[in-house]
CSV table of C-alpha atoms in Angstrom, one decimal:
chain,number,residue,atom,x,y,z
A,25,GLY,CA,83.2,22.8,110.8
A,26,GLY,CA,83.7,26.4,111.6
A,27,ALA,CA,83.0,30.0,110.7
A,28,CYS,CA,84.4,33.1,109.1
A,29,VAL,CA,84.4,36.2,111.3
A,30,TRP,CA,85.4,39.8,111.1
A,31,SER,CA,87.0,41.1,114.3
A,32,GLU,CA,89.0,44.1,115.4
A,33,ALA,CA,90.7,41.8,117.9
A,34,ARG,CA,94.2,40.8,117.0
A,35,LEU,CA,94.0,37.1,116.7
A,36,GLU,CA,96.9,34.7,115.9
A,37,VAL,CA,96.7,31.5,113.9
A,38,GLY,CA,96.5,28.6,116.4
A,39,GLN,CA,95.0,30.8,119.2
A,40,GLU,CA,92.0,29.4,121.1
A,41,VAL,CA,89.1,31.8,121.3
A,42,SER,CA,85.6,31.7,123.0
A,43,LEU,CA,82.5,33.1,121.3
A,44,ARG,CA,79.0,33.7,122.5
A,45,LEU,CA,76.4,32.9,119.9
A,46,SER,CA,72.8,33.9,120.2
A,47,GLY,CA,69.6,33.7,118.2
A,48,ALA,CA,65.8,33.8,118.4
A,49,ARG,CA,65.6,30.1,119.3
A,50,GLN,CA,68.3,30.3,122.0
A,51,PRO,CA,67.2,31.9,125.2
A,52,GLN,CA,70.7,32.2,126.6
A,53,PRO,CA,73.9,32.9,124.6
A,54,LEU,CA,75.7,29.7,123.7
A,55,GLU,CA,79.5,29.8,124.5
A,56,VAL,CA,81.6,27.8,122.1
A,57,SER,CA,85.4,27.4,121.7
A,58,ALA,CA,87.3,27.6,118.4
A,59,LEU,CA,90.8,27.7,117.1
A,60,VAL,CA,91.9,30.4,114.7
A,61,ALA,CA,92.7,28.4,111.5
A,62,TRP,CA,93.7,31.3,109.3
A,63,ALA,CA,93.9,35.1,109.1
A,64,GLY,CA,92.7,36.9,106.0
A,65,GLY,CA,95.3,39.6,105.9
A,66,ARG,CA,94.7,42.9,104.0
A,67,SER,CA,92.7,41.2,101.2
A,68,GLY,CA,90.2,39.8,103.7
A,69,ARG,CA,89.3,43.1,105.4
A,70,ILE,CA,86.0,44.9,105.2
A,71,SER,CA,86.2,48.6,106.2
A,72,GLY,CA,89.6,47.9,107.7
A,73,ILE,CA,88.4,45.0,109.9
A,74,PRO,CA,90.4,41.8,109.5
A,75,ARG,CA,88.8,38.4,108.7
A,76,TYR,CA,89.6,35.1,110.4
A,77,GLY,CA,88.7,31.5,109.8
A,78,LEU,CA,87.7,29.7,113.0
A,79,GLN,CA,87.6,25.9,113.5
A,80,TRP,CA,85.2,24.7,116.2
A,81,MET,CA,86.7,22.8,119.1
A,82,PRO,CA,85.0,19.5,119.9
A,83,PRO,CA,81.8,20.5,121.8
A,84,SER,CA,80.2,18.9,124.7
A,85,GLU,CA,76.8,17.2,124.1
A,86,THR,CA,75.1,20.2,125.8
A,87,SER,CA,76.8,22.6,123.5
A,88,ARG,CA,76.1,20.4,120.4
A,89,ALA,CA,72.3,20.5,121.4
A,90,GLY,CA,72.5,24.2,121.8
A,91,VAL,CA,74.0,24.7,118.4
A,92,ARG,CA,71.3,22.5,116.8
A,93,ARG,CA,68.6,24.7,118.5
A,94,LEU,CA,70.4,27.9,117.3
A,95,ILE,CA,70.4,26.9,113.7
A,96,GLY,CA,67.0,25.2,113.7
A,97,LEU,CA,67.9,21.5,113.4
């Protein structure tokens, strides 16, 4: 699994990134790791901000439980 994000950061395909996810059900931000799987180029931009596809790195069981809480599973 993964996510599509818009970021002003200049990311390269294959680069490992860390993200902090938060939500109403998550008292502390959840830090997760992902690989940049693709970059959207000019066609993927919104208001000039590039779009990237991220592929989640294998999470620890603690991270997996945090993601379940975050999305309400």
